[in-house]
Tab-separated table of C-alpha atoms (C1' of nucleotides) in Angstrom:
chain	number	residue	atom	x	y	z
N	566	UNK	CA	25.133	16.153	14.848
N	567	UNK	CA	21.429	16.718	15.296
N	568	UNK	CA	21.583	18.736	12.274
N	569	UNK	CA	22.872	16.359	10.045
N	570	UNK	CA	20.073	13.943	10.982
N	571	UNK	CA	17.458	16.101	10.941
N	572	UNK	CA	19.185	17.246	6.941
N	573	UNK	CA	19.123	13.695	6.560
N	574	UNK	CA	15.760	13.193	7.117
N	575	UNK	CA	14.919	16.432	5.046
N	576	UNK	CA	15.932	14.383	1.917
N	577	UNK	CA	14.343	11.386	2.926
N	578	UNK	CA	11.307	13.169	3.019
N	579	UNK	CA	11.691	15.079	-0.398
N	580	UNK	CA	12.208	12.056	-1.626
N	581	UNK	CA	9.144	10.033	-0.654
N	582	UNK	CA	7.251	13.432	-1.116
N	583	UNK	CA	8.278	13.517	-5.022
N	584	UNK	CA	9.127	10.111	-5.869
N	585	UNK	CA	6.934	7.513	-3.400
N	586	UNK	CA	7.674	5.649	-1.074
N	587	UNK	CA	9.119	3.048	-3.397
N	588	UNK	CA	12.216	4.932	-4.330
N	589	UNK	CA	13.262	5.879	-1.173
N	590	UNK	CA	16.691	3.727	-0.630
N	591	UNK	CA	19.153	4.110	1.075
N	592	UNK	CA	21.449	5.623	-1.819
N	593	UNK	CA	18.661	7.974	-3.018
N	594	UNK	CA	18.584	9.708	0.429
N	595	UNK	CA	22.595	9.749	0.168
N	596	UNK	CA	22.730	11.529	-3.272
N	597	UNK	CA	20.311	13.851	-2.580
N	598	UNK	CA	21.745	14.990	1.010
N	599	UNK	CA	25.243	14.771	-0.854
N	600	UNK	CA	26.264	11.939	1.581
N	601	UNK	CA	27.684	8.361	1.039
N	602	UNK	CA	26.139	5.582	1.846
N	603	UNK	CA	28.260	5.141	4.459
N	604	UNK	CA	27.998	8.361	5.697
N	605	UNK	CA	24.485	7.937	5.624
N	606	UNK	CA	24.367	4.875	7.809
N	607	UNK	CA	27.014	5.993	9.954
N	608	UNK	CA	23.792	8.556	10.943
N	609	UNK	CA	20.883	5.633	10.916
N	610	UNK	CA	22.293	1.964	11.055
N	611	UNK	CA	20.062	1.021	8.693
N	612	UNK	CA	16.738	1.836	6.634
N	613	UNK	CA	14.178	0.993	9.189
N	614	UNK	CA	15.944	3.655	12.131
N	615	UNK	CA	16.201	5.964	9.001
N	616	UNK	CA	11.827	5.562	8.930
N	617	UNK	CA	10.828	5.531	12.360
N	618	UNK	CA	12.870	8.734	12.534
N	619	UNK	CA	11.057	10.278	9.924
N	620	UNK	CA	7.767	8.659	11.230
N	621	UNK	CA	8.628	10.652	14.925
N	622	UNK	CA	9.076	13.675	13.202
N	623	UNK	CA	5.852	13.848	11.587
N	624	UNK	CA	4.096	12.724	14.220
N	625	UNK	CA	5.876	15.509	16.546
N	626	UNK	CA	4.399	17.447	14.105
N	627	UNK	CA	1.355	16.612	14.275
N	628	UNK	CA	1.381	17.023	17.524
N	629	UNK	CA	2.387	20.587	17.920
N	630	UNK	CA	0.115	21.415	15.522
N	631	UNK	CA	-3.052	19.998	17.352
N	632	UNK	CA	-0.976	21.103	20.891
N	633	UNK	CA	-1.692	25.035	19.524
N	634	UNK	CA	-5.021	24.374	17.952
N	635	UNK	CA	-5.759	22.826	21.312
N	636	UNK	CA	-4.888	25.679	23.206
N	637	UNK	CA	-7.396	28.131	21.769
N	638	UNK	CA	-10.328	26.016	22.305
N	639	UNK	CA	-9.400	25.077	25.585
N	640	UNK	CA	-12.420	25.497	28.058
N	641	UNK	CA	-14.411	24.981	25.419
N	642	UNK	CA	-17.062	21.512	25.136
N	643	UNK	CA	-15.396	19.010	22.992
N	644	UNK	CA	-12.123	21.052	23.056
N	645	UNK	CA	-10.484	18.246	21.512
N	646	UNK	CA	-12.649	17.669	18.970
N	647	UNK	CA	-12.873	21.080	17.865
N	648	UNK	CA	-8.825	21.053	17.849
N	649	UNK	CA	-8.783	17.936	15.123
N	650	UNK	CA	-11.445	19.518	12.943
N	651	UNK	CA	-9.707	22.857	12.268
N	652	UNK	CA	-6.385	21.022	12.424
N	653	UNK	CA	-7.831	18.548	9.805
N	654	UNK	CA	-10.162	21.543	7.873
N	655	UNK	CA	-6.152	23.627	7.135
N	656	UNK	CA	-4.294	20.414	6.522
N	657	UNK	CA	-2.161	20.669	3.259
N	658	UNK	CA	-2.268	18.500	0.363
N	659	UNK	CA	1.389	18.324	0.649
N	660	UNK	CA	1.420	16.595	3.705
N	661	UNK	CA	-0.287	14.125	2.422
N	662	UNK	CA	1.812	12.628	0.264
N	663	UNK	CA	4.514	12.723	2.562
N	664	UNK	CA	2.320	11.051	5.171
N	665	UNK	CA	0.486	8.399	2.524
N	666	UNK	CA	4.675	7.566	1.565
N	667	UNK	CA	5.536	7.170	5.192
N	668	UNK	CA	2.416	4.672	5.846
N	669	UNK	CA	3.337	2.845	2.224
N	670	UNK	CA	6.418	2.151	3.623
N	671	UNK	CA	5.502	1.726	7.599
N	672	UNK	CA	2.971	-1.378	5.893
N	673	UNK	CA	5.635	-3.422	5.192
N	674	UNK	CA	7.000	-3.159	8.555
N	675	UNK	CA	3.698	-3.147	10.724
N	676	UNK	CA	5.431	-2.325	14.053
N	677	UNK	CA	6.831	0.692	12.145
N	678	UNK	CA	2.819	1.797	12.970
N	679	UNK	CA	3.127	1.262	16.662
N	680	UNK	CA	3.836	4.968	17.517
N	681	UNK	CA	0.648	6.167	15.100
N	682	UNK	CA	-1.211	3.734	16.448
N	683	UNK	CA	-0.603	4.584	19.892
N	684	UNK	CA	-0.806	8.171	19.068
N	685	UNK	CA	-4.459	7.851	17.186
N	686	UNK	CA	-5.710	5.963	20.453
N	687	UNK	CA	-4.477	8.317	22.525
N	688	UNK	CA	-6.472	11.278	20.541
N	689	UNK	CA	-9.500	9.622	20.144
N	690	UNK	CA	-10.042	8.293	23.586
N	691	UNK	CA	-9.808	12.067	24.998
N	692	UNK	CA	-12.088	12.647	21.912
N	693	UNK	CA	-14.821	10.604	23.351
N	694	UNK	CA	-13.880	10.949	27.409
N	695	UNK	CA	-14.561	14.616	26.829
N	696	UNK	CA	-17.743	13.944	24.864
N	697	UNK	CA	-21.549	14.074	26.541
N	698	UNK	CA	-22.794	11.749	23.740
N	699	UNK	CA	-19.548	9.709	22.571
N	700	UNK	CA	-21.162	7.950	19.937
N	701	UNK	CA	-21.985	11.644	18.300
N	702	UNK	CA	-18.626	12.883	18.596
N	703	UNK	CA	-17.348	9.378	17.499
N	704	UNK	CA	-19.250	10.267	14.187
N	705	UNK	CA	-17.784	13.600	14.312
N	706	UNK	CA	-14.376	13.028	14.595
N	707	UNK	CA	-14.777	10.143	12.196
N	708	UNK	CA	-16.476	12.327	9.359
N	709	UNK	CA	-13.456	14.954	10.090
N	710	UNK	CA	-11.203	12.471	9.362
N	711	UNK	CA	-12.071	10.481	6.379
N	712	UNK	CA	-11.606	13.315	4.106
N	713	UNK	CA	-7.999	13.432	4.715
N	714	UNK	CA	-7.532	9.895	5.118
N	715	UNK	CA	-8.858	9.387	1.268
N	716	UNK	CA	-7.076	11.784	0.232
N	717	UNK	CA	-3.680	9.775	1.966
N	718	UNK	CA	-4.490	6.821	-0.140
N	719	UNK	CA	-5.055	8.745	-3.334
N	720	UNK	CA	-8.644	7.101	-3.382
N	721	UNK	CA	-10.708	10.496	-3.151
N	722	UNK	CA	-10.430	14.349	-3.213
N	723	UNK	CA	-13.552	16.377	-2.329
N	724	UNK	CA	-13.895	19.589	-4.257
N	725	UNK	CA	-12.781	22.398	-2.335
N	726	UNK	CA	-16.264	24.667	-1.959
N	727	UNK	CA	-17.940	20.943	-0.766
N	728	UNK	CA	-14.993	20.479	1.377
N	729	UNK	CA	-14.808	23.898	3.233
N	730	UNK	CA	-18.518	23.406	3.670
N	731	UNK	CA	-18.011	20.344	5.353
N	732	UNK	CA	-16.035	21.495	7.992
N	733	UNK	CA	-17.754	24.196	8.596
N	734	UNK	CA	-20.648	21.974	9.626
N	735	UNK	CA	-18.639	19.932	11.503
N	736	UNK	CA	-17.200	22.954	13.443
N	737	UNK	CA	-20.924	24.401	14.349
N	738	UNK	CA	-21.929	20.842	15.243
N	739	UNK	CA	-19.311	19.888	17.471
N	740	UNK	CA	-19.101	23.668	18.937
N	741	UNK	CA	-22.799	24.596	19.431
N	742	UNK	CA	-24.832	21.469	20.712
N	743	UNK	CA	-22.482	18.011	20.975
N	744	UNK	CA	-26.174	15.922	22.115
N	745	UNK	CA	-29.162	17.159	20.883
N	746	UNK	CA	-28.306	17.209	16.946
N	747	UNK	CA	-30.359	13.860	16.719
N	748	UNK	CA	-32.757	14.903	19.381
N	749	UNK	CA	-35.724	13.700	16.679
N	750	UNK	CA	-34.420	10.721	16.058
T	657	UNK	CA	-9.210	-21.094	-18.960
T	658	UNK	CA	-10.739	-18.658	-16.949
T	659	UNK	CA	-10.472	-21.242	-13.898
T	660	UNK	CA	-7.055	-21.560	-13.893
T	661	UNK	CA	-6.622	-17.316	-14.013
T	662	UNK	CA	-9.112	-17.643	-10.581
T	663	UNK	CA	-6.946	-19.624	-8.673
T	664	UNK	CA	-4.055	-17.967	-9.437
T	665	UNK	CA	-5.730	-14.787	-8.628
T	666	UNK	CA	-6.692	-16.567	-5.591
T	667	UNK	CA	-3.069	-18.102	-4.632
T	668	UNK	CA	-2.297	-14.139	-5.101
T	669	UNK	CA	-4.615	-12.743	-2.914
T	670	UNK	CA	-3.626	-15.520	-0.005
T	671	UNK	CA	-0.164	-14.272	-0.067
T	672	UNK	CA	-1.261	-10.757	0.440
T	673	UNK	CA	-3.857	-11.306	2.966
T	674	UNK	CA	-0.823	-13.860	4.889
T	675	UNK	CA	1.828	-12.292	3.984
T	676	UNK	CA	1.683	-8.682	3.253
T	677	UNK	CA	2.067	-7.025	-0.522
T	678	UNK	CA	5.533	-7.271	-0.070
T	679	UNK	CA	6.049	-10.646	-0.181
T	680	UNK	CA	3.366	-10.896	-3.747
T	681	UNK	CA	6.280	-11.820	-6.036
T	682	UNK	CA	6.096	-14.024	-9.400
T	683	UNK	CA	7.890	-16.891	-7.769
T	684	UNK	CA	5.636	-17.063	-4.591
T	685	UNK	CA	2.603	-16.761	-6.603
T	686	UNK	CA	3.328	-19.839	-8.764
T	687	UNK	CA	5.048	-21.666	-6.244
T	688	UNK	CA	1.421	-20.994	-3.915
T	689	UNK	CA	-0.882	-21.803	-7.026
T	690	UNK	CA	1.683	-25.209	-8.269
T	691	UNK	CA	3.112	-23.139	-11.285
T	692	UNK	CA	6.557	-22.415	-12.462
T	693	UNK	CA	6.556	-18.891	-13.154
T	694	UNK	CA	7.096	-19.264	-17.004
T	695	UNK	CA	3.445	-20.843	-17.124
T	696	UNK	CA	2.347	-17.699	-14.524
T	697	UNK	CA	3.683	-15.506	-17.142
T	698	UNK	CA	1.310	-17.269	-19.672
T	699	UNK	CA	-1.292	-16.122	-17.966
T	700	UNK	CA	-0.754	-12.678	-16.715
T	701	UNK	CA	2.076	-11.125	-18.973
T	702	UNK	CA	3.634	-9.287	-16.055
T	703	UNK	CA	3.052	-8.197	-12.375
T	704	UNK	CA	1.238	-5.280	-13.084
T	705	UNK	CA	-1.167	-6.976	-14.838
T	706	UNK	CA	-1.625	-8.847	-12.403
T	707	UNK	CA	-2.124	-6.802	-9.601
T	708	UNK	CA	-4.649	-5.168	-11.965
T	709	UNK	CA	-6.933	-8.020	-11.960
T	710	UNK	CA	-6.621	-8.546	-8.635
T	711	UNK	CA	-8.281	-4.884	-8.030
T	712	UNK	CA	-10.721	-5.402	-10.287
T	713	UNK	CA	-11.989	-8.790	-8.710
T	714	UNK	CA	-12.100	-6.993	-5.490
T	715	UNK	CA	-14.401	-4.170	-6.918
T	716	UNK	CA	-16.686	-6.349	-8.392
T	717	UNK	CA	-17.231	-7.939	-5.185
T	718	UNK	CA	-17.598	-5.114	-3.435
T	719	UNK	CA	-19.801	-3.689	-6.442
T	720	UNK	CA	-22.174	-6.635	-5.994
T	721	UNK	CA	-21.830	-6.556	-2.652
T	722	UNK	CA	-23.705	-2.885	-2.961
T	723	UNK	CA	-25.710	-3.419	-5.062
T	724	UNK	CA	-27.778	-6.627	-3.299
T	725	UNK	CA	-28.242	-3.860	-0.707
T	726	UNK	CA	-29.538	-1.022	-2.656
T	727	UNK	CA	-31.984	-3.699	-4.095
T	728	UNK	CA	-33.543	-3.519	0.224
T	729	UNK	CA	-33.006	0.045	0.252
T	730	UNK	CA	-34.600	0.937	-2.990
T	731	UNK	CA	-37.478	3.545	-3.139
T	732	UNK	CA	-36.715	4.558	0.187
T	733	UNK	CA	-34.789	8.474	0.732
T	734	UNK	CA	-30.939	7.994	0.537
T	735	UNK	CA	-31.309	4.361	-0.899
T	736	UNK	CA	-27.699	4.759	-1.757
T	737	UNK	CA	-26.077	5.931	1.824
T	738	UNK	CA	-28.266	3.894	3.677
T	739	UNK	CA	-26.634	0.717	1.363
T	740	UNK	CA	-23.404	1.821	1.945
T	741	UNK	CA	-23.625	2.165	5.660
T	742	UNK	CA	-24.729	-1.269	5.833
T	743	UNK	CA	-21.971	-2.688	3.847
T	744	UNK	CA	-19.673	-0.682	5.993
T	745	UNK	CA	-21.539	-2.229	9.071
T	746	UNK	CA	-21.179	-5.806	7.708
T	747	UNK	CA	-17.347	-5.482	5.902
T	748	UNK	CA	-14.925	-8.511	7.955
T	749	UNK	CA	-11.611	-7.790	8.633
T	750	UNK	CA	-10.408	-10.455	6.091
T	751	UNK	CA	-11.304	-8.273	3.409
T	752	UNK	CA	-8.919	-5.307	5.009
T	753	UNK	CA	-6.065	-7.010	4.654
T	754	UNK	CA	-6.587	-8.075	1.398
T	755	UNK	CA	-7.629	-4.680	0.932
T	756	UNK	CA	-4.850	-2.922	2.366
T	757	UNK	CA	-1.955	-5.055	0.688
T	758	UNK	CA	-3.624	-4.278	-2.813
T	759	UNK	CA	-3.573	-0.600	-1.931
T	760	UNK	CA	0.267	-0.555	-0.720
T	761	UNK	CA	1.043	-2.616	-3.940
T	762	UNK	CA	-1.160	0.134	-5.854
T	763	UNK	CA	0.471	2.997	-4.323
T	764	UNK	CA	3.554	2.567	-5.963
T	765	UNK	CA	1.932	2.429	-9.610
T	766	UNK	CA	-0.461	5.074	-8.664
T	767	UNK	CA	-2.528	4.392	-12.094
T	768	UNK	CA	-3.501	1.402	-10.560
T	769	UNK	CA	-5.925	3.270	-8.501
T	770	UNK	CA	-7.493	4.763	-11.338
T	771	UNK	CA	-10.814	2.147	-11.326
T	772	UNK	CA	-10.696	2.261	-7.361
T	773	UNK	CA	-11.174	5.861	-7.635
T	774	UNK	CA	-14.157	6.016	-9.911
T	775	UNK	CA	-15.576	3.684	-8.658
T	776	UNK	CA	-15.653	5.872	-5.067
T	777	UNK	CA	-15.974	9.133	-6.990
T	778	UNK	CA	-19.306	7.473	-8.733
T	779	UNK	CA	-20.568	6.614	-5.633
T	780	UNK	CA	-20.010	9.602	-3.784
T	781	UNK	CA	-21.347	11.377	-6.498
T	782	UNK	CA	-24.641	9.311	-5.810
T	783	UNK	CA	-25.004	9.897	-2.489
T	784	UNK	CA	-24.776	13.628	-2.881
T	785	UNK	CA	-26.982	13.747	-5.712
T	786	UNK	CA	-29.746	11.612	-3.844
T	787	UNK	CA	-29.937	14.210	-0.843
T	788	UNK	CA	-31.874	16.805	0.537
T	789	UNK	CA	-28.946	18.274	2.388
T	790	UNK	CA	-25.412	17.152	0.577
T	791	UNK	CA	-23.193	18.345	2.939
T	792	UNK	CA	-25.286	16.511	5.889
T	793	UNK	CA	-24.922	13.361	3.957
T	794	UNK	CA	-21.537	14.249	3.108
T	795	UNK	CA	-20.797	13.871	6.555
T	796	UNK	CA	-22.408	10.976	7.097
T	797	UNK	CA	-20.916	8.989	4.274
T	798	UNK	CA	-17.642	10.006	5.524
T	799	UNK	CA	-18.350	9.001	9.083
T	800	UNK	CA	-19.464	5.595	7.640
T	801	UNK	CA	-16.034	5.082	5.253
T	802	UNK	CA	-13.850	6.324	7.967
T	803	UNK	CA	-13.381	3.240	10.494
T	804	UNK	CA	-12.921	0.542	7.479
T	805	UNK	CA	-10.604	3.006	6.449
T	806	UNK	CA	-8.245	3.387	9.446
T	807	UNK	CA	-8.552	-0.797	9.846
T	808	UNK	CA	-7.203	-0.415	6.501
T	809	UNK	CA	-4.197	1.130	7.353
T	810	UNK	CA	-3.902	-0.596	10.351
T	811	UNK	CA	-3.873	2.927	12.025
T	812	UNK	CA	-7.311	2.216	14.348
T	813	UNK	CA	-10.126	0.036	15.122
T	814	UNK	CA	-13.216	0.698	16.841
T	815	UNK	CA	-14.161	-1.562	19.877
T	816	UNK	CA	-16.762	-3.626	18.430
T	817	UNK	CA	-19.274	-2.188	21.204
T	818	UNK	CA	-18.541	1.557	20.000
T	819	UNK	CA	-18.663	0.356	16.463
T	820	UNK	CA	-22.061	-0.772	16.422
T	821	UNK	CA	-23.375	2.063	18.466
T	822	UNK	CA	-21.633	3.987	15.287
T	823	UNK	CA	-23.706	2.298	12.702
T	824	UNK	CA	-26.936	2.050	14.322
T	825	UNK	CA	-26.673	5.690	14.712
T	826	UNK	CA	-25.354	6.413	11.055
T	827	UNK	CA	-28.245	4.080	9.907
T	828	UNK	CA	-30.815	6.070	11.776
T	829	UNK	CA	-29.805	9.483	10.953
T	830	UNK	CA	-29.696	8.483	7.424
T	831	UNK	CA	-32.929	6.607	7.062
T	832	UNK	CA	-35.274	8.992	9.479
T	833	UNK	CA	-34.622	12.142	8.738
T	834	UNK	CA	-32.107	13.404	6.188
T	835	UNK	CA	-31.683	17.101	6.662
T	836	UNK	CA	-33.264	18.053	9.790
T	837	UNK	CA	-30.652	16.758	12.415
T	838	UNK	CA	-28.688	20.128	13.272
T	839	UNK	CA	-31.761	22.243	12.799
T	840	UNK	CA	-30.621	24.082	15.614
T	841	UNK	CA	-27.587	25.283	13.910
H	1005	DT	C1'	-8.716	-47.219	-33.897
H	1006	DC	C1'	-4.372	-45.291	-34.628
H	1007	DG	C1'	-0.611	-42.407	-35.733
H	1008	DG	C1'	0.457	-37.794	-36.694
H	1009	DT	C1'	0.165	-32.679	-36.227
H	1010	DC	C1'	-0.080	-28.355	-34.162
H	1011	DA	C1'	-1.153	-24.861	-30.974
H	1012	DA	C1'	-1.788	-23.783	-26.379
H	1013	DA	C1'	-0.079	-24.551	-21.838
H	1014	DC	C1'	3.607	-24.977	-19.020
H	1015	DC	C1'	8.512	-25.479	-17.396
H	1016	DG	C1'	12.728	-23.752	-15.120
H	1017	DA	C1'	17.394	-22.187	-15.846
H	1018	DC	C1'	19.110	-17.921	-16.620
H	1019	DC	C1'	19.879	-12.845	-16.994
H	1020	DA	C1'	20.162	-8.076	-15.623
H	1021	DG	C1'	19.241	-4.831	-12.466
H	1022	DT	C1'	18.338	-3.200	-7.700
H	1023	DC	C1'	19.005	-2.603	-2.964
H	1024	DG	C1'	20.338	-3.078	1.892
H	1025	DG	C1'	24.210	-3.536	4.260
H	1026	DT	C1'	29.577	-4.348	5.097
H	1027	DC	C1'	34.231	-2.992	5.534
H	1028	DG	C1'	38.770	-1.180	5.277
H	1029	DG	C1'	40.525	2.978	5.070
H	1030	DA	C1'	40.847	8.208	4.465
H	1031	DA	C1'	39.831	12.739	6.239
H	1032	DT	C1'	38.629	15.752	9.843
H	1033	DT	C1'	38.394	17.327	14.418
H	1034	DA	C1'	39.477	17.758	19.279
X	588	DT	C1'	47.282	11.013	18.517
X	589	DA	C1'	42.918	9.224	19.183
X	590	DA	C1'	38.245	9.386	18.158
X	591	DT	C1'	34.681	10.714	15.299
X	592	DT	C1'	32.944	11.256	10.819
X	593	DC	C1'	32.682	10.051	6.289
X	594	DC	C1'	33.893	7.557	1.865
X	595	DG	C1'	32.758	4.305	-1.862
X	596	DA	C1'	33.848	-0.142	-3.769
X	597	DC	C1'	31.984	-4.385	-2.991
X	598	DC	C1'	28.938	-8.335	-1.604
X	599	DG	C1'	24.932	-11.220	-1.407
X	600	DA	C1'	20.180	-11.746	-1.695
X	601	DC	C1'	16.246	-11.030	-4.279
X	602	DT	C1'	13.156	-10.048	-8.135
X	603	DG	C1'	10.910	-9.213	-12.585
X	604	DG	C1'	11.166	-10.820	-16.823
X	605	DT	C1'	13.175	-13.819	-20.926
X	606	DC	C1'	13.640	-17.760	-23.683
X	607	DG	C1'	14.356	-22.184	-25.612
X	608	DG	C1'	12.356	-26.257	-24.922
X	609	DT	C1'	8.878	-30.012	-23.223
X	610	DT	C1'	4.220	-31.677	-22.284
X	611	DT	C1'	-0.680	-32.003	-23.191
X	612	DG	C1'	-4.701	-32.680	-25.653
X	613	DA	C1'	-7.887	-31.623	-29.359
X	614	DC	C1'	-8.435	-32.602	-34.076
X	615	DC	C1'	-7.802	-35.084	-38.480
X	616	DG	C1'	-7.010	-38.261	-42.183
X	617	DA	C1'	-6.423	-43.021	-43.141
DNA sequence: TCGGTCAAACCGACCAGTCGGTCGGAATTA
DNA sequence: TAATTCCGACCGACTGGTCGGTTTGACCGA
């Protein structure tokens, strides 16, 4: 039952992860899991269930990862904060594509975004509530982002030595002092 | 000549900005711009091509767009951060969906990104070059790129209060003082 | 000024392929 | 035997691209 869907959804996301977003139909997903089309919809009734499944699952993911990052620093200033940065500083590149297919194929369907959406707001707003100076950790969470966002769209890929030392200044920043970095300014 | 490429160009980027990239086919395109598609075809000898212009009108607009403000910025430490905070600062929304829709049309014919992605390696490459402390301005460039790019993917978008608390602190930790900030650390 | 010529511009019916989704029925399981 | 699961041929809509033909307008010789 839950199997099948979830070996279902393993396919789909081989697919997109190999292929793009472009080729994943309905009778790819179906050859690959050794289904029929039929069979395949008898599972999702149709190709946008069949997304915002795989869309939950990443984002259930993502948020057990962050969930155990978050425990560690918990107590911690900016516990949040320091959560996204080491879970963005270990992301894999492989995730990305899978992630950059899912969004490729969410834009078509824009309400296929609501649960990210949500989900983003949610993080950032604790992000800031936490924060002594939410503009700084605004910038902080932003910088810790944008690397893997580029590398979603394909657009940019920071070498690895510049990238490592990126987040290791964004970990001493947003561990050691979150309001007195621009104390000169 | 040139004209009539413009306005097709420009019936083309309507029906992304209105419509989405998924709805940019041949027929809309010359229906929007008062052609039959064999005279479209005449013009741009298939969709790729196309969507290829397309990107490279955008980057020319947004490469002139840069470079009127590294003409203010000029002679001054981090010219070229400083110009691309303030385009960051400035960039409507209009231009993200137009944006967006050329990137989800590009993703599936990932060569398509190729000038997209000099273009941002060339400029990153600046910025680093230009500072004192590249990993600092690292992290501010990022911090700048990031909330254009999540109103790109329609993922996130900064309360317009929070956003220009964002830039006015981006542009003053890049103009005053470009490696000092986290002296502490 | 006028008729003719030719290439570029443009038209639109048509083709071939793709894809999401349907449906009647077969197989499997309880 | 009844329900669930699965099959796969088929349909209809859509799309990128083709192709034979028509229109337009610049140029030319008389």
């Amino acid at each position: 039952m839950n199997d099948r869907r979830m070996e279902i959804l393993d396919a789909a996301e081989a697919l997109v992860r190999e292929r793009g977003a472009g080729h994943l139909t309905l009778d790819a997903v179906a050859a690959r899991v050794g289904y029929s089309k039929g069979g395949l919809i008898h599972r999702f009734p149709n190709k946008v269930a069949l997304i915002e499944a795989m869309i939950d699952r990443v984002i259930d993911e993502v948020d057990s990862e962050h969930r155990a990052l978050r425990a560690e620093t918990d107590g911690r200033a900016n516990a949040d904060l320091l959560a996204v940065i080491e879970r963005e500083r270990r992301m894999p590149e492989a995730d990305a594509d899978l992630r950059r297919g899912l969004l490729v194929a969410a834009a078509e369907q824009p309400d296929l975004l609501a649960r990210p959406r949500a989900y983003i707001a949610e993080r950032f707003r604790a992000v800031r509530e936490q924060a002594d100076d939410p503009v700084w950790a605004t910038l902080l969470l932003f910088a810790a982002e944008a690397p893997g966002l580029f590398e979603l769209m394909g657009l940019y890929e920071l070498p690895a030595d510049e990238r490592r030392a990126l987040f290791d200044r964004l970990a001493a920043l947003a561990a050691g002092n979150a309001d007195d970095e621009e104390a000169e300014a």
